Amino acid sequence: MSESFPIVPASARAFWVPGAVMVLLLALLLFFAVMLWNARRLQVEVSPAGVRVRGEYGRMVPARSLLLADARPADLTRELGLRLHVRDNGVGLPGYSVGWFTTRSRERVLAFVTDPRRVAYLPTRDGYALLLSVAEPERFVARVRELAGSPAR
């Protein structure tokens, strides 16, 4: 003859760890969704007043702060000195680097890099440079020189 005995049900504490893991995973999913959303919204505008980057870490860089003679297109896959090395404050994901970085040559940069082969390098008088992934870096740099180099109206 056999007799069965019920197991005592688990207390609510047993569900805290799986619940906490699920909350953490949802937070990570939300974080990456926001990063993807922000990556699609980045935009740069050039005017006689200067260069304005819209999006996460965006700012207005006045034309008087730009060192236009040193502005140029860059390919970060070939120019080792301009490669992003240390992230000071920002997001550094494969194919999406936005925020404050230090390059391999120890230059401080505000980077908006989504394609390291197509980058515009814009140094400033304020102790940092802008690195911007734009579709046509040569044309962008020429337009910055044209508009920001002219007196603001």
XYZ file of N, CA and C in Angstrom:
459
model
N 0.834 -1.167 0.000
C 0.000 0.000 0.000
C 0.883 1.235 0.000
N 0.574 2.221 -0.864
C 1.364 3.450 -0.944
C 0.523 4.628 -0.487
N 1.209 5.612 -0.035
C 0.538 6.830 0.425
C 1.279 8.024 -0.183
N 0.588 9.033 -0.661
C 1.275 10.206 -1.222
C 1.153 11.384 -0.273
N 2.202 12.195 -0.335
C 2.273 13.376 0.518
C 2.517 14.599 -0.372
N 1.748 15.632 -0.221
C 1.932 16.826 -1.059
C 3.198 17.595 -0.643
N 3.820 18.225 -1.646
C 4.977 19.086 -1.398
C 4.448 20.449 -0.950
N 5.116 21.041 -0.012
C 4.725 22.374 0.454
C 4.970 23.364 -0.687
N 4.005 24.198 -1.063
C 4.196 25.148 -2.157
C 5.332 26.132 -1.851
N 6.011 26.556 -2.914
C 7.111 27.510 -2.768
C 6.561 28.854 -2.309
N 7.373 29.544 -1.543
C 6.946 30.862 -1.077
C 7.126 31.876 -2.208
N 6.587 33.034 -2.028
C 6.683 34.094 -3.040
C 8.136 34.522 -3.269
N 9.000 34.317 -2.275
C 10.414 34.681 -2.423
C 11.090 33.916 -3.553
N 10.597 32.758 -3.885
C 11.202 31.956 -4.948
C 11.024 32.617 -6.318
N 10.087 33.523 -6.438
C 9.823 34.180 -7.715
C 10.522 35.528 -7.856
N 11.225 35.971 -6.824
C 11.921 37.261 -6.889
C 13.079 37.233 -7.891
N 13.870 36.192 -7.881
C 15.026 36.130 -8.777
C 14.576 36.074 -10.238
N 13.683 35.170 -10.637
C 13.239 35.196 -12.040
C 12.563 36.521 -12.410
N 11.819 37.092 -11.481
C 11.173 38.380 -11.741
C 12.200 39.488 -11.945
N 13.234 39.512 -11.115
C 14.281 40.524 -11.249
C 15.033 40.349 -12.567
N 15.295 39.107 -12.966
C 15.980 38.847 -14.240
C 15.118 39.330 -15.401
N 13.822 39.090 -15.333
C 12.927 39.535 -16.401
C 12.888 41.058 -16.477
N 12.852 41.735 -15.342
C 12.860 43.203 -15.334
C 14.163 43.722 -15.934
N 15.286 43.110 -15.590
C 16.583 43.510 -16.137
C 16.619 43.309 -17.652
N 16.124 42.176 -18.128
C 16.096 41.924 -19.570
C 15.192 42.920 -20.299
N 14.066 43.254 -19.712
C 13.182 44.253 -20.326
C 13.849 45.629 -20.355
N 14.581 45.967 -19.298
C 15.298 47.250 -19.265
C 16.378 47.292 -20.346
N 17.099 46.194 -20.534
C 18.113 46.133 -21.586
C 17.475 46.233 -22.967
N 16.375 45.568 -23.169
C 15.659 45.642 -24.439
C 15.215 47.076 -24.714
N 14.691 47.745 -23.707
C 14.272 49.141 -23.851
C 15.477 50.036 -24.157
N 16.589 49.806 -23.475
C 17.808 50.581 -23.712
C 18.255 50.461 -25.167
N 18.336 49.244 -25.685
C 18.774 49.054 -27.067
C 17.747 49.595 -28.070
N 16.475 49.522 -27.740
C 15.452 50.099 -28.619
C 15.612 51.620 -28.700
N 15.892 52.260 -27.568
C 16.127 53.712 -27.554
C 17.382 54.048 -28.344
N 18.444 53.250 -28.209
C 19.679 53.493 -28.960
C 19.420 53.395 -30.467
N 18.668 52.396 -30.888
C 18.341 52.254 -32.306
C 17.484 53.419 -32.793
N 16.547 53.838 -31.982
C 15.695 54.968 -32.336
C 16.540 56.228 -32.494
N 17.429 56.484 -31.545
C 18.285 57.668 -31.610
C 19.231 57.609 -32.803
N 19.712 56.432 -33.134
C 20.629 56.285 -34.268
C 19.937 56.676 -35.570
N 18.658 56.453 -35.671
C 17.920 56.780 -36.893
C 17.549 58.256 -36.955
N 17.622 58.958 -35.835
C 17.198 60.358 -35.772
C 18.350 61.350 -35.856
N 19.592 60.907 -35.859
C 20.722 61.829 -35.916
C 20.658 62.656 -37.193
N 20.953 63.941 -37.061
C 20.906 64.838 -38.213
C 21.896 65.968 -37.970
N 22.532 66.426 -39.039
C 23.469 67.543 -38.935
C 23.037 68.633 -39.911
N 23.050 69.867 -39.424
C 22.666 71.021 -40.237
C 23.834 71.991 -40.291
N 24.061 72.575 -41.466
C 25.123 73.550 -41.656
C 24.489 74.871 -42.052
N 24.910 75.948 -41.403
C 24.414 77.283 -41.722
C 25.543 78.279 -41.492
N 25.349 79.532 -41.875
C 26.378 80.532 -41.591
C 26.663 80.669 -40.092
N 25.701 80.284 -39.262
C 25.907 80.359 -37.814
C 26.833 79.258 -37.307
N 26.921 78.142 -38.023
C 27.768 77.036 -37.600
C 27.185 75.686 -37.959
N 27.594 74.685 -37.191
C 27.156 73.305 -37.419
C 26.322 72.863 -36.224
N 25.109 72.396 -36.502
C 24.222 71.905 -35.438
C 23.986 70.414 -35.649
N 24.263 69.652 -34.610
C 23.976 68.224 -34.633
C 22.742 68.014 -33.767
N 21.744 67.374 -34.334
C 20.502 67.087 -33.598
C 20.478 65.604 -33.247
N 20.140 65.333 -32.014
C 20.077 63.964 -31.526
C 20.799 63.861 -30.201
N 20.974 62.650 -29.750
C 21.683 62.390 -28.497
C 23.079 63.001 -28.551
N 23.479 63.747 -27.544
C 24.770 64.441 -27.454
C 24.908 65.574 -28.465
N 23.830 65.949 -29.114
C 23.880 67.002 -30.115
C 24.162 68.356 -29.496
N 24.613 69.272 -30.346
C 24.921 70.617 -29.909
C 25.110 71.517 -31.116
N 25.182 72.810 -30.836
C 25.474 73.803 -31.868
C 26.929 74.221 -31.696
N 27.709 74.081 -32.764
C 29.097 74.532 -32.751
C 29.148 75.796 -33.599
N 29.376 76.947 -32.976
C 29.386 78.197 -33.731
C 30.474 78.205 -34.806
N 30.209 78.896 -35.894
C 31.154 78.965 -37.008
C 32.497 79.530 -36.554
N 32.485 80.487 -35.624
C 33.737 81.089 -35.157
C 34.606 80.094 -34.385
N 34.009 78.984 -33.909
C 34.770 77.966 -33.170
C 35.416 76.941 -34.094
N 34.971 76.858 -35.341
C 35.484 75.837 -36.258
C 36.828 76.250 -36.852
N 37.743 75.310 -36.917
C 39.030 75.510 -37.595
C 38.859 74.989 -39.017
N 38.286 75.821 -39.874
C 37.872 75.391 -41.208
C 39.043 74.957 -42.080
N 40.218 75.541 -41.885
C 41.378 75.174 -42.701
C 41.798 73.724 -42.456
N 41.499 73.201 -41.259
C 41.888 71.832 -40.907
C 40.768 70.822 -41.091
N 39.574 71.283 -41.463
C 38.440 70.374 -41.680
C 38.717 69.528 -42.919
N 38.335 68.253 -42.852
C 38.599 67.364 -43.990
C 37.786 66.091 -43.870
N 37.630 65.388 -45.005
C 37.028 64.051 -44.953
C 38.035 63.080 -44.345
N 37.549 62.022 -43.717
C 38.446 61.051 -43.095
C 37.874 59.646 -43.234
N 38.769 58.687 -43.265
C 38.415 57.265 -43.270
C 39.063 56.661 -42.040
N 38.248 56.389 -41.017
C 38.788 55.905 -39.743
C 39.374 54.500 -39.846
N 39.051 53.783 -40.921
C 39.642 52.452 -41.088
C 41.092 52.562 -41.555
N 41.467 53.715 -42.110
C 42.832 53.911 -42.607
C 43.651 54.876 -41.756
N 42.997 55.820 -41.117
C 43.699 56.804 -40.293
C 43.681 56.341 -38.839
N 44.717 55.642 -38.450
C 44.758 55.045 -37.118
C 44.687 56.082 -36.008
N 45.267 57.249 -36.227
C 45.270 58.285 -35.196
C 43.894 58.816 -34.866
N 42.960 58.748 -35.815
C 41.602 59.249 -35.578
C 40.640 58.182 -35.075
N 41.090 56.953 -34.995
C 40.197 55.888 -34.509
C 39.791 56.164 -33.069
N 38.527 55.890 -32.791
C 38.015 56.059 -31.435
C 38.658 55.017 -30.539
N 39.214 55.491 -29.429
C 39.983 54.587 -28.577
C 39.320 54.407 -27.204
N 39.098 55.501 -26.497
C 38.515 55.435 -25.159
C 37.204 56.212 -25.157
N 36.147 55.569 -24.696
C 34.853 56.238 -24.573
C 34.824 56.933 -23.219
N 34.695 58.258 -23.246
C 34.636 59.025 -22.006
C 33.203 59.132 -21.490
N 32.263 59.367 -22.416
C 30.855 59.474 -22.058
C 30.059 59.312 -23.343
N 29.398 58.221 -23.486
C 28.635 58.010 -24.710
C 28.269 56.562 -24.908
N 27.936 56.250 -26.148
C 27.522 54.907 -26.525
C 28.517 54.386 -27.549
N 29.077 53.234 -27.308
C 30.009 52.628 -28.249
C 29.569 51.230 -28.615
N 28.752 51.139 -29.634
C 28.285 49.850 -30.134
C 28.851 49.647 -31.533
N 28.948 48.416 -31.997
C 29.407 48.212 -33.377
C 28.485 48.945 -34.355
N 29.059 49.837 -35.150
C 28.284 50.590 -36.116
C 27.543 51.786 -35.549
N 27.776 52.122 -34.276
C 27.090 53.264 -33.666
C 27.913 53.755 -32.483
N 28.690 54.804 -32.716
C 29.497 55.419 -31.657
C 29.111 56.881 -31.561
N 28.480 57.245 -30.459
C 28.014 58.607 -30.260
C 28.401 59.060 -28.866
N 28.990 60.247 -28.786
C 29.358 60.816 -27.498
C 30.803 61.280 -27.491
N 31.341 61.428 -26.298
C 32.700 61.925 -26.106
C 33.679 60.765 -26.071
N 34.703 60.852 -26.907
C 35.721 59.821 -27.015
C 37.100 60.473 -27.042
N 38.107 59.658 -26.815
C 39.491 60.051 -27.042
C 40.001 59.153 -28.165
N 40.688 59.757 -29.129
C 41.201 58.984 -30.263
C 42.522 58.325 -29.872
N 43.032 57.486 -30.757
C 44.325 56.836 -30.515
C 45.456 57.857 -30.408
N 45.293 59.017 -31.068
C 46.314 60.066 -30.978
C 46.041 61.005 -29.794
N 45.137 60.599 -28.910
C 44.807 61.314 -27.671
C 44.086 62.641 -27.887
N 43.394 62.756 -28.999
C 42.593 63.945 -29.262
C 41.178 63.712 -28.741
N 40.618 64.724 -28.099
C 39.249 64.626 -27.598
C 38.292 64.924 -28.744
N 37.291 64.059 -28.944
C 36.336 64.234 -30.035
C 34.909 64.002 -29.547
N 33.998 64.720 -30.182
C 32.572 64.460 -30.025
C 32.178 63.709 -31.287
N 31.898 62.430 -31.143
C 31.714 61.548 -32.298
C 30.246 61.232 -32.538
N 29.921 61.204 -33.818
C 28.631 60.736 -34.312
C 28.964 59.820 -35.487
N 29.506 58.645 -35.178
C 30.065 57.761 -36.204
C 29.188 56.524 -36.357
N 28.651 56.377 -37.573
C 27.875 55.187 -37.908
C 28.542 54.398 -39.025
N 29.401 55.053 -39.795
C 30.177 54.405 -40.851
C 31.592 54.968 -40.791
N 32.560 54.199 -40.305
C 33.910 54.732 -40.113
C 34.626 55.097 -41.411
N 34.114 54.652 -42.548
C 34.752 54.979 -43.828
C 34.316 56.337 -44.367
N 33.179 56.838 -43.903
C 32.650 58.117 -44.395
C 32.450 59.073 -43.223
N 33.529 59.805 -42.912
C 33.525 60.685 -41.745
C 34.044 62.061 -42.142
N 33.425 63.081 -41.590
C 33.936 64.446 -41.719
C 34.608 64.806 -40.400
N 35.835 65.294 -40.500
C 36.618 65.698 -39.324
C 36.594 67.223 -39.249
N 35.998 67.772 -38.177
C 35.895 69.221 -37.999
C 36.512 69.609 -36.657
N 37.771 70.060 -36.651
C 38.370 70.494 -35.387
C 37.814 71.858 -34.962
N 37.859 72.121 -33.663
C 37.354 73.385 -33.130
C 38.438 74.073 -32.306
N 38.197 75.325 -32.004
C 39.083 76.097 -31.126
C 38.820 75.780 -29.656
N 37.806 74.962 -29.389
C 37.373 74.686 -28.021
C 37.996 73.438 -27.414
N 39.032 72.896 -28.049
C 39.739 71.761 -27.468
C 39.189 70.396 -27.840
N 38.357 70.336 -28.837
C 37.846 69.038 -29.297
C 37.557 69.137 -30.788
N 37.291 68.000 -31.398
C 36.916 67.944 -32.809
C 35.596 67.192 -32.933
N 34.887 67.461 -34.015
C 33.679 66.703 -34.347
C 34.050 65.635 -35.357
N 33.556 64.432 -35.160
C 33.651 63.360 -36.144
C 32.217 63.000 -36.517
N 31.858 63.254 -37.778
C 30.481 63.066 -38.230
C 30.427 62.119 -39.415
N 29.679 61.041 -39.291
C 29.446 60.159 -40.443
C 28.378 60.804 -41.308
N 28.777 61.203 -42.500
C 27.837 61.803 -43.449
C 27.967 61.065 -44.776
N 26.916 61.111 -45.569
C 26.891 60.354 -46.822
C 28.001 60.779 -47.779
N 28.269 62.082 -47.864
C 29.286 62.599 -48.776
C 30.228 63.527 -48.003
N 31.246 62.977 -47.353
C 32.127 63.796 -46.511
C 32.804 64.944 -47.265
N 33.253 64.706 -48.502
C 33.934 65.764 -49.260
C 32.993 66.947 -49.501
N 31.784 66.635 -49.944
C 30.795 67.680 -50.210
C 30.375 68.389 -48.919
N 30.249 67.627 -47.845
C 29.870 68.200 -46.555
C 30.924 69.199 -46.082
N 32.196 68.798 -46.130
C 33.279 69.691 -45.678
C 33.317 70.951 -46.549
N 33.147 70.798 -47.857
C 33.125 71.957 -48.750
C 31.973 72.893 -48.388
N 30.823 72.324 -48.077
C 29.652 73.141 -47.721
C 29.858 73.830 -46.376
N 30.468 73.151 -45.423
C 30.761 73.778 -44.128
C 31.699 74.962 -44.352
N 32.741 74.780 -45.153
C 33.671 75.884 -45.433
C 32.952 77.044 -46.117
N 32.064 76.705 -47.035
C 31.332 77.736 -47.778
C 30.389 78.515 -46.878
N 29.553 77.801 -46.113
C 28.553 78.477 -45.294
C 29.109 79.036 -43.992
N 29.845 78.223 -43.254
C 30.349 78.686 -41.959
C 31.501 79.661 -42.139
N 32.168 79.605 -43.283
C 33.254 80.547 -43.523
C 32.766 81.913 -43.928
N 31.499 82.007 -44.363
C 30.942 83.300 -44.731
C 30.430 83.990 -43.463
N 30.377 85.310 -43.454
C 29.904 86.017 -42.258
C 28.442 85.656 -41.956
N 28.131 85.482 -40.675
C 26.749 85.168 -40.273
C 25.846 86.351 -40.564
N 24.678 86.046 -41.080
C 23.726 87.108 -41.415
C 22.758 87.317 -40.287
